[in-house]
Amino acid sequence: GENVEQHPSTLSVQEGDSAVIKCTYSDSASNYFPWYKQELGKRPQLIIDIRSNVGEKKDQRIAVTLNKTAKHFSLHITETQPEDSAVYFCAAGQDTGRRALTFGSGTRLQVQP
Amino acid sequence: DGGITQSPKYLFRKEGQNVTLSCEQNLNHDAMYWYRQDPGQGLRLIYYSQIVNDFQKGDIAEGYSVSREKKESFPLTVTSAQKNPTAFYLCASSKSWGGGQPQHFGDGTRLSIL
């Protein structure tokens, strides 16, 4: 099956700095990579996703990059703000429907004001 | 997402007791999922249902049971066989089965042992 590893487990940055969270996956057939943000005690919410036919996707201060050859993808947050503080999860899946999304272990991001 | 409702928000279980966590969705999604979340460990899949009247075991199904009698509802029962049930439980749904589309989550139920 699929295995997703996520690093780092915790990340502390100063407000205004950039933050990068990295994930690697094991199954080369995976072709869908969403990122979720979970604030304390709340539900995970989808913030951005990418499919394997593109290498990068941006949405305002958030971007995701994908390297299919190396089987890793990253979340980039620029100009971080205190409200970006949360746990971020990456996931990998296949649109052929053979199994559900496989999630990484999460990264706790702390943005210091 | 207001489309998925989990209840209760907090639940306490006594030794030897079965408890049921509710999950209802009004998104008209075919697929539904139950995850367990422990501190520092991502989301682990307990059970999933591809369509009404169908469900399959996930990675950590032992000590849990589910039913899917209605498209909107996917309740999870934590049985007395689950020796370490204290965790945050999340229900999710997607338009159809598979890992090629986003999942929408409920607000979760936090289960503790009395």
Tab-separated table of C-alpha atoms in Angstrom, chain B residues 15-106:
chain	number	residue	atom	x	y	z
B	15	GLU	CA	-15.418	-0.249	31.026
B	16	GLY	CA	-17.218	-2.967	29.071
B	17	GLN	CA	-19.550	-0.510	27.401
B	18	ASN	CA	-20.229	-0.063	23.703
B	19	VAL	CA	-20.726	3.484	22.485
B	20	THR	CA	-21.947	4.794	19.143
B	21	LEU	CA	-20.714	7.916	17.381
B	22	SER	CA	-23.072	9.540	14.919
B	23	CYS	CA	-22.147	10.905	11.481
B	24	GLU	CA	-24.691	12.462	9.122
B	25	GLN	CA	-24.042	14.182	5.794
B	26	ASN	CA	-26.315	16.172	3.491
B	27	LEU	CA	-23.808	16.506	0.651
B	28	ASN	CA	-25.300	13.583	-1.306
B	29	HIS	CA	-21.893	11.894	-1.203
B	30	ASP	CA	-21.632	8.192	-1.911
B	31	ALA	CA	-18.471	7.479	0.082
B	32	MET	CA	-17.982	7.919	3.810
B	33	TYR	CA	-15.025	7.278	6.115
B	34	TRP	CA	-14.119	7.025	9.786
B	35	TYR	CA	-10.683	8.063	11.029
B	36	ARG	CA	-9.023	7.915	14.395
B	37	GLN	CA	-6.635	10.698	15.355
B	38	ASP	CA	-4.107	10.309	18.156
B	39	PRO	CA	-1.628	13.012	19.180
B	40	GLY	CA	1.342	13.131	16.805
B	41	GLN	CA	-0.014	10.443	14.544
B	42	GLY	CA	-1.942	11.532	11.467
B	43	LEU	CA	-5.307	10.119	10.507
B	44	ARG	CA	-5.744	6.369	10.584
B	45	LEU	CA	-8.574	4.791	8.619
B	46	ILE	CA	-10.961	2.655	10.669
B	47	TYR	CA	-13.756	1.816	8.218
B	48	TYR	CA	-15.024	3.128	4.936
B	49	SER	CA	-18.167	2.789	2.858
B	50	GLN	CA	-18.120	3.143	-0.903
B	51	ILE	CA	-21.885	3.206	-1.221
B	52	VAL	CA	-24.989	2.598	0.840
B	53	ASN	CA	-25.300	-0.937	2.260
B	54	ASP	CA	-21.559	-1.503	1.778
B	55	PHE	CA	-18.617	-1.032	4.127
B	56	GLN	CA	-15.050	-2.292	4.354
B	57	LYS	CA	-12.390	-2.497	7.043
B	58	GLY	CA	-9.645	0.052	7.034
B	59	ASP	CA	-6.219	-0.164	8.642
B	60	ILE	CA	-7.335	-0.319	12.291
B	61	ALA	CA	-10.831	-1.864	12.304
B	62	GLU	CA	-10.391	-4.169	15.309
B	63	GLY	CA	-12.760	-3.234	18.133
B	64	TYR	CA	-14.993	-1.108	15.914
B	65	SER	CA	-18.124	-1.720	13.872
B	66	VAL	CA	-20.182	0.349	11.407
B	67	SER	CA	-23.373	0.263	9.391
B	68	ARG	CA	-24.514	2.109	6.268
B	69	GLU	CA	-28.256	1.634	5.976
B	70	LYS	CA	-28.856	5.123	4.626
B	71	LYS	CA	-26.772	7.191	2.261
B	72	GLU	CA	-26.697	10.094	4.733
B	73	SER	CA	-25.655	8.137	7.814
B	74	PHE	CA	-22.533	6.192	8.799
B	75	PRO	CA	-22.490	5.509	12.563
B	76	LEU	CA	-19.422	4.068	14.265
B	77	THR	CA	-19.684	1.791	17.314
B	78	VAL	CA	-16.684	1.524	19.585
B	79	THR	CA	-17.032	-1.852	21.234
B	80	SER	CA	-15.652	-3.104	24.543
B	81	ALA	CA	-13.102	-5.055	22.511
B	82	GLN	CA	-11.327	-1.785	21.711
B	83	LYS	CA	-8.992	-1.578	24.700
B	84	ASN	CA	-7.588	1.869	23.987
B	85	PRO	CA	-10.502	3.913	22.636
B	86	THR	CA	-9.423	7.328	23.905
B	87	ALA	CA	-8.932	9.421	20.763
B	88	PHE	CA	-10.421	12.043	18.485
B	89	TYR	CA	-12.705	10.463	15.879
B	90	LEU	CA	-13.323	12.121	12.534
B	91	CYS	CA	-15.952	11.253	9.975
B	92	ALA	CA	-15.469	12.269	6.345
B	93	SER	CA	-17.200	11.921	3.006
B	94	SER	CA	-16.371	12.269	-0.671
B	95	LYS	CA	-18.515	12.482	-3.765
B	96	SER	CA	-17.484	8.983	-4.792
B	97	TRP	CA	-15.107	6.340	-3.579
B	98	GLY	CA	-11.388	6.630	-4.007
B	99	GLY	CA	-8.288	8.607	-3.319
B	100	GLY	CA	-8.538	10.909	-6.288
B	101	GLN	CA	-10.753	13.556	-4.759
B	102	PRO	CA	-10.984	15.639	-1.626
B	103	GLN	CA	-12.648	14.469	1.529
B	104	HIS	CA	-14.878	16.707	3.629
B	105	PHE	CA	-14.657	16.298	7.381
B	106	GLY	CA	-16.990	16.682	10.330
